[in-house]
Amino acid sequence: MSVTVQDDDMDIKIPNDVNVISPFSVFSPSVEDPTARALIVLNQSLKNVPRFLTVWQGCLIHVCADGGANRLYDYFDSEEERKQYIPLYIVGDLDSLHKSVREYYERHGTRVIEQATQFATDYMKALMLVQLQLYNPTIIKGPIDTHDEIEVLYQKHIVKNLTVAPKLNLYVFGGIGGRFDQTVHSISQLYKTHEIHPSIQQFHITKSEMIFLLPEGSNAVIYSNKTAFNSRDRVPICGLLPLGSGEVELTTFGLKYDVTDWPSSMLGNVSSSNGVSGTNGFLVRCRKGPITINIELAFDP
Amino acid sequence: MSVTVQDDDMDIKIPNDVNVISPFSVFSPSVEDPTARALIVLNQSLKNVPRFLTVWQGCLIHVCADGGANRLYDYFDSEEERKQYIPLYIVGDLDSLHKSVREYYERHGTRVIEQATQFATDYMKALMLVQLQLYNPTIIKGPIDTHDEIEVLYQKHIVKNLTVAPKLNLYVFGGIGGRFDQTVHSISQLYKTHEIHPSIQQFHITKSEMIFLLPEGSNAVIYSNKTAFNSRDRVPICGLLPLGSGEVELTTFGLKYDVTDWPSSMLGNVSSSNGVSGTNGFLVRCRKGPITINIELAFDP
């Protein structure tokens, strides 16, 4: 167990046999990139969220969870722009969705699916809906009972058919930084979704951070260079956050404070205020379980 | 294992043999209240934080962690008011503290203690300093080496003298809702401080929430009535958040969604979007470990 203080910049050789994650490619999508992407908007302000429209344009499926649709509506200053960003679905108990916003999006082709159950959150409802849509849209084509049919269909078609889950990058806006129980719920969903469907990689994007899960095993987080996510003239801050249940043992290469065989848990070591040194990527090996990472985003206006 | 949906309001009989926590008494302190209280300001805006000055006035010791002093300075519009709220200490690596703010507070009697080590956060430095000050201020009266002497003294006098730790309510501003690794670090400190010194109860206060730990065992959170922390005309929202390592088994009475023998973990059940139904308090029994709770604050302006 050791900690090594690294230079602010270091070139990293990316090994062949690691899980490669490319979280920031969504900010400058290329035509050849075959990654399937979806987007969920939750009920938190989108103002000042960097590159929201770029991420939207890179996604195949767009779902607003309840009041998330209000936030999408409010994001735009001009009707000309607003009408170009129409979600496929609005789903939730609909206790937050404004009537005028509902009518606007229905008029523009959005399907609004009420799911009244209080035993799933609007975020969970959106997550299940995205997976159903991606797996087989015909399942949800007909009428859907307003209590909890999305969950029933999800259990039947997705959970019981684990092998078919397609690879998907899912970008979530509004899940972190609001009410604290909602933030923790979002993080819990990172772990639970990963456990059920390791092929789905969720990325939470806030005004100033990207937050995602690094699975158990050896991972490489790669990028063309640090300006792909952070244009400030100092080391971008990051943290390795042991928010699953139990201890994770970490070995990293390419961080400002690299660790080796370092046990991390909420009651022990937590690597906060760390930094990204790797100029093209960094490596994180997790033993015993996955770990949550946050990375500071900063774009030139 | 069960969940019961309760009325929005219910009177609770508080048993005698429970750990009683009274988090909101700090918002309307009475002269007779013997609780020792201290306050830490971290580097996040204090604007719109409810009742900050009331909490300050109820505390014996006030410490700013590094740039927290800038936030304290900026909180006040008038010099007349500013000079009445002078922290005893400013501590940290001092990379964020503005020179003019440092000079201002030094001129008004604050002691600035530089601790350069990067292996403790400014928040940890403040936590250790508060405990030293409360235990025996003479220990830190003389010159203090600028690298990590606070931690050395803390290890020597506090950690090795566990039995002497006095009962203390510690109110922390700026620990939750900023950069996500700092938020997680703050929560980790809740658990770690509780493990070393169960007599210290930390309360994080944000613009709209109070967040604290409910220890293992039977707890009663009490208040005169719900308007003591939330004046909105609906059930105040709360969450029970299993952020320590491992599973906690919960039984509650007085919440909107009461649970019985309910296993909670980040990979399993998380009680988010719950509510406070008890008109005078509520009960939470934790088996296997403590749990974090967040409760929505809302005061009439």
Coordinates of C-alpha atoms in Angstrom, one line a residue:
Chain A
M1 CA 0.0 0.0 0.0
S2 CA 1.6 3.3 -1.1
V3 CA 0.9 6.7 -2.5
T4 CA 3.1 8.4 -5.2
V5 CA 2.9 12.1 -5.9
Q6 CA 3.2 12.4 -9.7
D7 CA 3.9 15.3 -12.0
D8 CA 1.0 17.4 -13.2
D9 CA 1.4 15.9 -16.7
M10 CA 2.5 12.4 -17.7
D11 CA 2.0 10.3 -20.9
I12 CA 0.4 6.9 -20.2
K13 CA 0.9 3.8 -22.2
I14 CA -2.6 2.2 -22.4
P15 CA -2.3 -1.7 -22.1
N16 CA -4.3 -3.9 -24.5
D17 CA -6.1 -6.0 -21.9
V18 CA -8.1 -3.4 -20.0
N19 CA -11.6 -2.1 -20.1
V20 CA -11.5 1.1 -22.1
I21 CA -13.8 3.9 -21.2
S22 CA -14.0 7.0 -23.3
P23 CA -16.3 9.3 -21.3
F24 CA -15.6 12.6 -23.1
S25 CA -15.9 11.4 -26.7
V26 CA -19.5 12.4 -26.4
F27 CA -18.4 16.1 -26.3
S28 CA -16.9 15.8 -29.8
P29 CA -18.7 12.9 -31.5
S30 CA -17.4 11.6 -34.8
V31 CA -19.5 10.1 -37.5
E32 CA -17.7 6.7 -37.4
D33 CA -18.1 6.3 -33.6
P34 CA -20.5 3.2 -33.3
T35 CA -21.4 3.7 -29.6
A36 CA -25.1 3.6 -29.0
R37 CA -26.0 6.5 -26.8
A38 CA -29.1 7.6 -24.9
L39 CA -29.9 10.6 -22.7
I40 CA -32.2 11.1 -19.6
V41 CA -33.1 14.5 -18.3
L42 CA -34.1 14.6 -14.6
N43 CA -35.8 17.5 -12.8
Q44 CA -32.9 19.8 -12.1
S45 CA -31.9 23.0 -14.0
L46 CA -29.9 22.5 -17.2
K47 CA -28.6 26.1 -17.2
N48 CA -24.8 26.3 -17.3
V49 CA -24.5 22.5 -18.0
P50 CA -21.7 22.4 -20.6
R51 CA -22.3 20.9 -24.0
F52 CA -25.8 19.7 -23.3
L53 CA -26.9 20.1 -26.9
T54 CA -23.8 18.4 -28.2
V55 CA -24.5 15.4 -26.0
W56 CA -28.2 15.5 -27.1
Q57 CA -27.2 15.4 -30.8
G58 CA -25.0 12.4 -30.2
C59 CA -27.8 10.3 -28.6
L60 CA -30.4 8.1 -30.3
I61 CA -33.0 8.1 -27.5
H62 CA -34.0 11.0 -25.4
V63 CA -36.3 10.6 -22.3
C64 CA -37.4 13.2 -19.8
A65 CA -38.3 12.0 -16.3
D66 CA -41.4 14.0 -15.2
G67 CA -40.3 17.6 -14.4
G68 CA -37.2 17.0 -16.4
A69 CA -39.4 18.0 -19.3
N70 CA -39.9 21.4 -17.7
R71 CA -36.2 21.8 -17.4
L72 CA -35.7 20.9 -21.1
Y73 CA -38.4 23.4 -22.1
D74 CA -36.8 26.2 -20.0
Y75 CA -33.4 25.5 -21.3
F76 CA -34.2 27.2 -24.6
D77 CA -34.6 30.9 -25.2
S78 CA -36.0 30.6 -28.7
E79 CA -38.8 28.5 -30.0
E80 CA -36.8 28.0 -33.2
E81 CA -34.2 26.0 -31.1
R82 CA -36.6 24.4 -28.7
K83 CA -38.6 22.5 -31.3
Q84 CA -35.4 20.8 -32.6
Y85 CA -34.9 19.0 -29.3
I86 CA -38.0 16.9 -28.7
P87 CA -37.8 13.9 -26.4
L88 CA -39.2 10.6 -27.5
Y89 CA -40.8 10.0 -24.1
I90 CA -41.8 11.8 -20.9
V91 CA -42.3 9.3 -18.1
G92 CA -43.0 9.5 -14.3
D93 CA -45.8 10.0 -11.9
L94 CA -46.2 13.4 -13.6
D95 CA -46.7 15.3 -10.3
S96 CA -44.1 17.8 -11.5
L97 CA -44.8 18.1 -15.2
H98 CA -46.4 21.5 -16.1
K99 CA -49.5 21.2 -18.1
S100 CA -48.3 23.6 -20.8
V101 CA -45.0 21.8 -21.2
R102 CA -46.8 18.5 -21.5
E103 CA -49.1 19.9 -24.2
Y104 CA -46.2 21.5 -26.0
Y105 CA -44.2 18.2 -26.3
E106 CA -47.3 16.1 -27.1
R107 CA -48.0 18.5 -29.9
H108 CA -44.5 17.9 -31.2
G109 CA -44.7 14.1 -31.1
T110 CA -43.5 13.1 -27.6
R111 CA -45.3 10.2 -26.0
V112 CA -46.2 10.9 -22.3
I113 CA -46.3 7.7 -20.2
E114 CA -47.8 8.1 -16.8
Q115 CA -46.5 5.6 -14.2
A116 CA -48.1 6.4 -10.9
T117 CA -46.3 3.9 -8.6
Q118 CA -44.4 5.5 -5.7
F119 CA -42.2 2.4 -5.3
A120 CA -40.0 3.4 -8.2
T121 CA -38.5 6.9 -8.8
D122 CA -39.0 8.8 -12.0
Y123 CA -35.4 8.2 -12.7
M124 CA -35.8 4.4 -12.4
K125 CA -38.9 4.6 -14.7
A126 CA -36.8 6.5 -17.3
L127 CA -34.0 4.0 -17.0
M128 CA -36.3 1.0 -17.6
L129 CA -38.0 2.8 -20.5
V130 CA -34.7 3.5 -22.2
Q131 CA -33.8 -0.2 -22.0
L132 CA -37.1 -1.4 -23.3
Q133 CA -37.0 1.1 -26.2
L134 CA -33.5 0.0 -27.1
Y135 CA -34.2 -3.7 -26.8
N136 CA -37.4 -3.8 -28.7
P137 CA -39.7 -0.7 -29.2
T138 CA -42.7 -2.8 -30.2
I139 CA -43.1 -4.0 -26.6
I140 CA -44.1 -0.6 -25.5
K141 CA -45.9 0.4 -28.7
G142 CA -49.4 -0.3 -27.5
P143 CA -51.4 1.2 -24.5
I144 CA -49.5 1.1 -21.2
D145 CA -51.3 0.8 -17.9
T146 CA -50.7 4.0 -15.8
H147 CA -49.6 2.3 -12.6
D148 CA -46.4 0.3 -13.1
E149 CA -46.6 -1.6 -16.4
I150 CA -43.1 -0.3 -17.5
E151 CA -41.6 -2.1 -14.6
V152 CA -43.6 -5.2 -15.3
L153 CA -42.4 -5.2 -18.9
Y154 CA -38.9 -4.4 -17.8
Q155 CA -38.8 -7.4 -15.4
K156 CA -40.3 -9.6 -18.1
H157 CA -38.3 -8.6 -21.1
I158 CA -35.0 -7.2 -19.8
V159 CA -34.1 -8.6 -16.4
K160 CA -35.1 -12.1 -17.5
N161 CA -33.2 -11.7 -20.8
L162 CA -29.9 -10.5 -19.4
T163 CA -27.8 -11.8 -22.3
V164 CA -29.5 -9.6 -24.9
A165 CA -28.7 -6.3 -23.1
P166 CA -27.1 -4.1 -25.8
K167 CA -24.0 -2.0 -25.1
L168 CA -25.1 1.5 -24.3
N169 CA -23.7 4.8 -23.0
L170 CA -26.3 6.6 -21.0
Y171 CA -25.9 10.3 -20.2
V172 CA -28.0 11.5 -17.3
F173 CA -28.6 15.2 -16.5
G174 CA -30.0 16.4 -13.2
G175 CA -29.1 13.3 -11.1
I176 CA -26.4 14.8 -8.9
G177 CA -26.1 17.9 -6.8
G178 CA -29.8 18.6 -6.0
R179 CA -31.6 17.1 -3.0
F180 CA -29.1 14.8 -1.3
D181 CA -31.3 11.7 -1.2
Q182 CA -31.7 12.1 -4.9
T183 CA -28.0 12.3 -5.4
V184 CA -27.4 9.2 -3.4
H185 CA -30.2 7.4 -5.3
S186 CA -28.5 8.3 -8.6
I187 CA -25.2 6.8 -7.3
S188 CA -27.0 3.7 -6.1
Q189 CA -28.5 3.3 -9.6
L190 CA -25.0 3.4 -11.0
Y191 CA -24.1 0.4 -9.0
K192 CA -27.3 -1.5 -9.4
T193 CA -27.6 -0.9 -13.2
H194 CA -24.0 -2.1 -13.6
E195 CA -24.7 -5.2 -11.6
I196 CA -27.8 -6.1 -13.7
H197 CA -26.5 -4.9 -17.0
P198 CA -22.7 -4.3 -17.2
S199 CA -23.1 -3.4 -20.8
I200 CA -24.8 -0.1 -19.8
Q201 CA -22.4 2.6 -18.8
Q202 CA -24.0 5.6 -17.1
F203 CA -22.5 9.0 -17.0
H204 CA -23.9 11.7 -14.8
I205 CA -23.1 15.2 -16.2
T206 CA -23.5 18.3 -13.9
K207 CA -22.5 21.9 -14.4
S208 CA -18.9 21.1 -13.6
E209 CA -18.4 17.4 -13.3
M210 CA -18.8 14.0 -14.9
I211 CA -19.5 11.1 -12.6
F212 CA -19.4 7.4 -13.5
L213 CA -18.5 3.9 -12.4
L214 CA -15.2 2.2 -12.9
P215 CA -16.0 -1.6 -12.9
E216 CA -14.1 -4.2 -11.0
G217 CA -10.9 -5.1 -12.9
S218 CA -8.5 -3.0 -14.9
N219 CA -9.8 0.1 -16.5
A220 CA -8.3 2.8 -18.8
V221 CA -10.1 6.1 -19.0
I222 CA -8.9 7.6 -22.3
Y223 CA -9.1 10.9 -24.1
S224 CA -7.3 12.7 -26.9
N225 CA -5.9 15.3 -24.4
K226 CA -7.0 16.9 -21.2
T227 CA -8.6 19.9 -23.0
A228 CA -11.2 17.4 -24.3
F229 CA -12.8 17.9 -20.8
N230 CA -10.9 20.5 -19.0
S231 CA -9.3 23.6 -20.4
R232 CA -8.1 25.2 -17.2
D233 CA -4.4 25.7 -16.7
R234 CA -4.1 23.3 -13.7
V235 CA -4.6 19.6 -13.0
P236 CA -8.3 18.7 -13.4
I237 CA -9.6 17.5 -10.0
C238 CA -11.0 14.0 -9.5
G239 CA -12.0 11.7 -6.8
L240 CA -12.2 7.9 -6.3
L241 CA -15.3 7.3 -4.2
P242 CA -16.0 4.0 -2.6
L243 CA -19.8 4.3 -2.5
G244 CA -20.8 0.7 -3.1
S245 CA -21.1 -1.5 -0.1
G246 CA -17.7 -2.5 1.3
E247 CA -14.0 -2.0 0.6
V248 CA -12.4 -1.6 -2.8
E249 CA -8.6 -2.0 -3.3
L250 CA -7.2 0.4 -5.8
T251 CA -4.1 0.7 -7.9
T252 CA -3.9 3.7 -10.2
F253 CA -1.5 5.2 -12.8
G254 CA -1.8 8.6 -14.2
L255 CA -3.3 10.5 -11.3
K256 CA -1.7 13.3 -9.3
Y257 CA -1.8 11.0 -6.2
D258 CA -1.3 7.5 -7.6
V259 CA -2.1 4.7 -5.2
T260 CA -0.9 1.1 -5.1
D261 CA -2.9 -1.7 -3.4
W262 CA -4.7 1.0 -1.5
P263 CA -7.8 -0.1 0.4
S264 CA -10.6 2.4 0.0
S265 CA -13.9 2.6 1.9
M266 CA -16.2 5.2 3.4
L267 CA -14.9 4.3 6.9
G268 CA -11.3 4.3 5.8
N269 CA -9.4 5.9 2.9
V270 CA -11.3 8.1 0.4
S271 CA -9.2 9.7 -2.5
S272 CA -10.8 13.1 -2.7
S273 CA -9.1 16.2 -4.2
N274 CA -7.0 14.0 -6.4
G275 CA -6.1 15.1 -10.0
V276 CA -5.8 13.9 -13.5
S277 CA -2.1 13.9 -14.6
G278 CA -2.3 11.5 -17.6
T279 CA -2.2 13.6 -20.8
N280 CA -4.0 10.9 -22.8
G281 CA -5.6 8.8 -20.1
F282 CA -5.1 7.1 -16.8
L283 CA -5.5 3.6 -15.4
V284 CA -7.5 2.4 -12.4
R285 CA -7.5 -1.2 -11.3
C286 CA -10.3 -2.1 -8.8
R287 CA -10.3 -5.2 -6.7
K288 CA -13.3 -6.5 -4.7
G289 CA -15.8 -4.2 -6.5
P290 CA -16.3 -1.1 -8.7
I291 CA -15.6 2.5 -7.7
T292 CA -17.3 5.8 -8.5
I293 CA -15.1 8.5 -10.1
N294 CA -15.8 12.2 -10.4
I295 CA -13.9 14.3 -12.9
E296 CA -14.0 18.1 -13.1
L297 CA -15.2 19.5 -16.4
A298 CA -14.3 23.0 -17.6
F299 CA -14.8 24.2 -21.1
D300 CA -13.9 27.5 -22.6
P301 CA -17.1 29.4 -23.2
Chain B
M1 CA -39.5 -6.8 6.0
S2 CA -42.3 -4.4 5.1
V3 CA -43.2 -0.8 4.1
T4 CA -46.2 1.0 5.6
V5 CA -47.6 4.2 4.0
Q6 CA -48.4 6.6 6.9
D7 CA -50.6 9.7 7.1
D8 CA -48.8 13.0 6.5
D9 CA -49.0 13.9 10.2
M10 CA -48.8 11.5 13.2
D11 CA -48.0 12.1 16.9
I12 CA -45.2 9.9 18.1
K13 CA -44.6 8.7 21.7
I14 CA -40.9 8.9 22.3
P15 CA -39.6 6.0 24.3
N16 CA -37.3 6.5 27.3
D17 CA -34.5 4.2 26.2
V18 CA -33.5 5.7 22.9
N19 CA -30.7 8.0 21.7
V20 CA -32.3 11.4 21.5
I21 CA -31.1 13.8 18.7
S22 CA -32.5 17.3 18.6
P23 CA -30.9 18.7 15.4
F24 CA -33.1 21.7 15.0
S25 CA -32.8 23.2 18.5
V26 CA -29.8 25.2 17.2
F27 CA -32.3 27.2 15.1
S28 CA -34.0 28.6 18.2
P29 CA -31.4 28.1 21.0
S30 CA -32.6 28.6 24.6
V31 CA -30.4 29.9 27.4
E32 CA -30.8 26.8 29.5
D33 CA -29.7 24.4 26.7
P34 CA -26.4 23.0 27.9
T35 CA -25.2 21.5 24.6
A36 CA -21.7 22.4 23.6
R37 CA -21.7 23.6 20.0
A38 CA -19.0 24.4 17.5
L39 CA -19.1 25.6 13.9
I40 CA -16.9 25.0 10.8
V41 CA -17.2 27.0 7.6
L42 CA -15.8 25.3 4.5
N43 CA -15.1 26.9 1.1
Q44 CA -18.6 27.1 -0.4
S45 CA -21.0 30.0 -0.6
L46 CA -23.0 30.8 2.5
K47 CA -25.6 32.9 0.5
N48 CA -29.1 31.7 1.1
V49 CA -28.1 29.3 3.9
P50 CA -30.9 29.6 6.4
R51 CA -30.3 30.8 9.9
F52 CA -26.5 30.9 9.5
L53 CA -26.1 33.7 12.0
T54 CA -28.5 32.0 14.5
V55 CA -26.4 28.9 14.4
W56 CA -23.2 31.0 14.7
Q57 CA -24.5 32.7 17.8
G58 CA -25.3 29.4 19.4
C59 CA -21.8 28.1 19.0
L60 CA -18.8 28.4 21.4
I61 CA -16.0 27.8 18.8
H62 CA -15.9 29.0 15.2
V63 CA -13.3 27.8 12.7
C64 CA -12.9 28.6 9.0
A65 CA -11.2 26.0 6.8
D66 CA -9.0 27.9 4.4
G67 CA -11.2 29.6 1.8
G68 CA -14.2 29.2 4.1
A69 CA -12.9 32.5 5.6
N70 CA -13.5 34.2 2.2
R71 CA -17.1 32.9 2.2
L72 CA -17.6 34.2 5.7
Y73 CA -16.2 37.6 4.7
D74 CA -18.4 37.7 1.6
Y75 CA -21.5 36.7 3.6
F76 CA -21.9 40.1 5.1
D77 CA -23.0 43.3 3.3
S78 CA -22.0 45.6 6.1
E79 CA -18.8 46.0 8.0
E80 CA -20.8 46.7 11.1
E81 CA -22.2 43.2 11.0
R82 CA -19.1 41.5 9.6
K83 CA -16.9 42.5 12.6
Q84 CA -19.3 40.8 15.0
Y85 CA -18.6 37.3 13.5
I86 CA -14.9 36.7 13.9
P87 CA -13.7 33.1 13.8
L88 CA -11.3 31.9 16.5
Y89 CA -9.1 30.1 13.9
I90 CA -8.5 29.9 10.1
V91 CA -6.8 26.6 9.3
G92 CA -5.7 24.8 6.1
D93 CA -3.0 24.8 3.5
L94 CA -4.1 28.4 2.8
D95 CA -4.0 28.0 -1.0
S96 CA -7.5 29.5 -1.2
L97 CA -7.5 32.2 1.5
H98 CA -7.4 35.7 0.0
K99 CA -4.7 37.9 1.4
S100 CA -7.1 40.7 2.2
V101 CA -9.4 38.4 4.1
R102 CA -6.5 36.9 6.0
E103 CA -5.4 40.4 7.0
Y104 CA -8.9 41.4 8.0
Y105 CA -9.5 38.5 10.3
E106 CA -6.0 38.6 11.8
R107 CA -6.5 42.3 12.6
H108 CA -9.7 41.3 14.4
G109 CA -8.1 38.7 16.5
T110 CA -8.3 35.4 14.5
R111 CA -5.4 33.1 14.7
V112 CA -4.4 31.8 11.2
I113 CA -2.8 28.3 11.4
E114 CA -1.1 27.1 8.2
Q115 CA -1.0 23.3 7.9
A116 CA 0.6 22.5 4.5
T117 CA 0.3 18.7 4.4
Q118 CA -1.7 17.4 1.4
F119 CA -2.5 14.2 3.2
A120 CA -5.3 15.7 5.2
T121 CA -8.1 18.0 3.8
D122 CA -8.8 21.4 5.2
Y123 CA -12.0 20.0 6.6
M124 CA -10.1 17.4 8.6
K125 CA -7.6 20.0 9.8
A126 CA -10.6 22.1 11.1
L127 CA -12.2 19.0 12.7
M128 CA -9.0 18.2 14.6
L129 CA -8.5 21.8 15.6
V130 CA -12.0 22.1 17.1
Q131 CA -11.4 19.0 19.2
L132 CA -8.1 20.2 20.5
Q133 CA -9.5 23.6 21.3
L134 CA -12.4 22.0 23.2
Y135 CA -10.3 19.4 25.0
N136 CA -7.5 21.7 26.1
P137 CA -6.7 25.0 24.4
T138 CA -3.3 25.3 26.1
I139 CA -2.0 22.4 23.9
I140 CA -2.3 24.7 20.8
K141 CA -1.4 28.0 22.5
G142 CA 2.3 28.0 21.5
P143 CA 3.8 28.1 18.0
I144 CA 2.6 25.4 15.7
D145 CA 4.8 23.9 12.9
T146 CA 3.2 24.7 9.5
H147 CA 3.4 21.2 8.1
D148 CA 1.1 18.9 10.1
E149 CA 1.5 19.5 13.8
I150 CA -2.2 19.8 14.4
E151 CA -2.6 16.2 13.3
V152 CA 0.4 15.2 15.5
L153 CA -1.2 16.9 18.5
Y154 CA -4.6 15.4 17.6
Q155 CA -3.2 11.9 17.5
K156 CA -1.3 12.4 20.7
H157 CA -4.0 14.1 22.8
I158 CA -7.3 13.2 21.4
V159 CA -7.2 9.8 19.6
K160 CA -5.1 8.3 22.4
N161 CA -7.4 9.8 25.1
L162 CA -10.7 8.6 23.7
T163 CA -12.5 8.6 27.1
V164 CA -12.1 12.3 27.5
A165 CA -13.8 13.4 24.3
P166 CA -16.5 15.8 25.4
K167 CA -20.1 15.8 24.0
L168 CA -20.3 18.2 21.2
N169 CA -22.7 19.2 18.4
L170 CA -20.7 20.3 15.4
Y171 CA -22.4 22.4 12.6
V172 CA -20.6 22.3 9.3
F173 CA -21.4 24.7 6.4
G174 CA -20.1 24.1 2.9
G175 CA -19.4 20.4 3.1
I176 CA -22.2 19.1 0.9
G177 CA -23.4 20.0 -2.6
G178 CA -20.2 21.4 -4.1
R179 CA -17.6 19.2 -5.9
F180 CA -18.8 15.7 -5.6
D181 CA -15.5 14.2 -4.1
Q182 CA -15.8 16.9 -1.4
T183 CA -19.4 15.9 -0.6
V184 CA -18.4 12.2 -0.3
H185 CA -15.4 13.2 1.8
S186 CA -17.8 15.0 4.2
I187 CA -20.0 12.0 4.5
S188 CA -17.0 9.8 5.1
Q189 CA -16.0 12.1 7.9
L190 CA -19.4 11.7 9.5
Y191 CA -18.8 8.0 9.8
K192 CA -15.2 8.2 10.8
T193 CA -15.6 10.9 13.4
H194 CA -18.5 8.9 14.9
E195 CA -16.4 5.8 15.0
I196 CA -13.6 7.5 16.9
H197 CA -15.7 9.9 18.9
P198 CA -19.3 8.9 19.2
S199 CA -19.8 11.9 21.6
I200 CA -19.4 14.3 18.6
Q201 CA -22.5 14.7 16.5
Q202 CA -21.9 16.5 13.2
F203 CA -24.6 18.3 11.3
H204 CA -24.1 19.5 7.8
I205 CA -26.3 22.4 6.9
T206 CA -26.9 23.4 3.2
K207 CA -29.2 25.9 1.6
S208 CA -32.1 23.5 1.9
E209 CA -31.1 20.5 4.0
M210 CA -29.7 19.2 7.2
I211 CA -27.6 16.0 6.9
F212 CA -26.3 13.9 9.8
L213 CA -25.7 10.4 11.1
L214 CA -28.1 8.2 13.0
P215 CA -26.0 5.8 15.1
E216 CA -26.5 2.1 15.3
G217 CA -29.2 1.3 17.8
S218 CA -32.5 3.1 18.5
N219 CA -32.7 6.8 17.8
A220 CA -35.4 9.4 18.3
V221 CA -35.1 12.6 16.2
I222 CA -37.2 15.2 18.1
Y223 CA -38.5 18.7 17.6
S224 CA -41.3 20.9 19.0
N225 CA -43.1 20.7 15.7
K226 CA -42.3 20.5 12.0
T227 CA -42.3 24.2 11.5
A228 CA -39.1 24.2 13.6
F229 CA -37.3 23.1 10.4
N230 CA -39.9 23.2 7.6
S231 CA -42.7 25.7 7.2
R232 CA -44.0 24.3 3.8
D233 CA -47.5 23.0 3.6
R234 CA -46.5 19.5 2.7
V235 CA -44.6 16.6 4.2
P236 CA -40.9 17.6 4.6
I237 CA -38.8 15.3 2.4
C238 CA -36.1 13.1 3.9
G239 CA -34.0 10.1 2.9
L240 CA -32.2 7.3 4.8
L241 CA -28.9 6.8 3.0
P242 CA -26.7 3.7 3.6
L243 CA -23.4 5.4 2.8
G244 CA -21.2 3.5 5.3
S245 CA -19.7 0.3 4.2
G246 CA -22.2 -2.5 4.1
E247 CA -25.9 -3.2 4.8
V248 CA -28.0 -1.6 7.5
E249 CA -31.3 -3.0 8.7
L250 CA -33.8 -0.3 9.4
T251 CA -37.1 0.0 11.4
T252 CA -38.7 3.4 11.4
F253 CA -41.8 5.0 12.9
G254 CA -43.0 8.4 12.0
L255 CA -42.0 8.6 8.4
K256 CA -44.3 8.8 5.3
Y257 CA -42.9 5.4 4.2
D258 CA -42.2 3.6 7.4
V259 CA -40.1 0.4 7.1
T260 CA -39.7 -2.6 9.3
D261 CA -36.7 -4.9 9.4
W262 CA -35.7 -3.4 6.0
P263 CA -32.3 -4.1 4.7
S264 CA -30.7 -1.0 3.1
S265 CA -27.6 -0.8 1.1
M266 CA -26.3 1.1 -1.9
L267 CA -26.6 -2.1 -4.0
G268 CA -30.1 -2.8 -2.6
N269 CA -32.8 -0.6 -1.0
V270 CA -32.3 3.1 -0.6
S271 CA -35.1 5.1 1.0
S272 CA -35.0 8.3 -1.0
S273 CA -38.0 10.7 -1.4
N274 CA -39.3 9.6 2.0
G275 CA -41.0 12.2 4.2
V276 CA -41.3 13.3 7.9
S277 CA -44.8 12.5 9.2
G278 CA -44.2 12.7 13.0
T279 CA -45.4 16.0 14.3
N280 CA -43.0 16.0 17.3
G281 CA -40.4 13.5 16.2
F282 CA -39.7 10.1 14.6
L283 CA -37.9 6.9 15.4
V284 CA -35.2 5.1 13.5
R285 CA -33.6 1.9 14.7
C286 CA -30.4 0.9 12.9
R287 CA -29.0 -2.6 13.1
K288 CA -25.5 -3.5 11.8
G289 CA -24.3 0.1 11.6
P290 CA -25.3 3.8 11.4
I291 CA -27.2 5.5 8.6
T292 CA -27.0 9.0 7.1
I293 CA -30.2 11.0 7.0
N294 CA -31.1 14.1 5.0
I295 CA -34.0 16.3 6.0
E296 CA -35.4 19.2 3.9
L297 CA -35.2 22.6 5.6
A298 CA -37.6 25.4 4.6
F299 CA -38.0 28.6 6.6
D300 CA -40.3 31.5 6.0
P301 CA -38.1 34.4 4.9

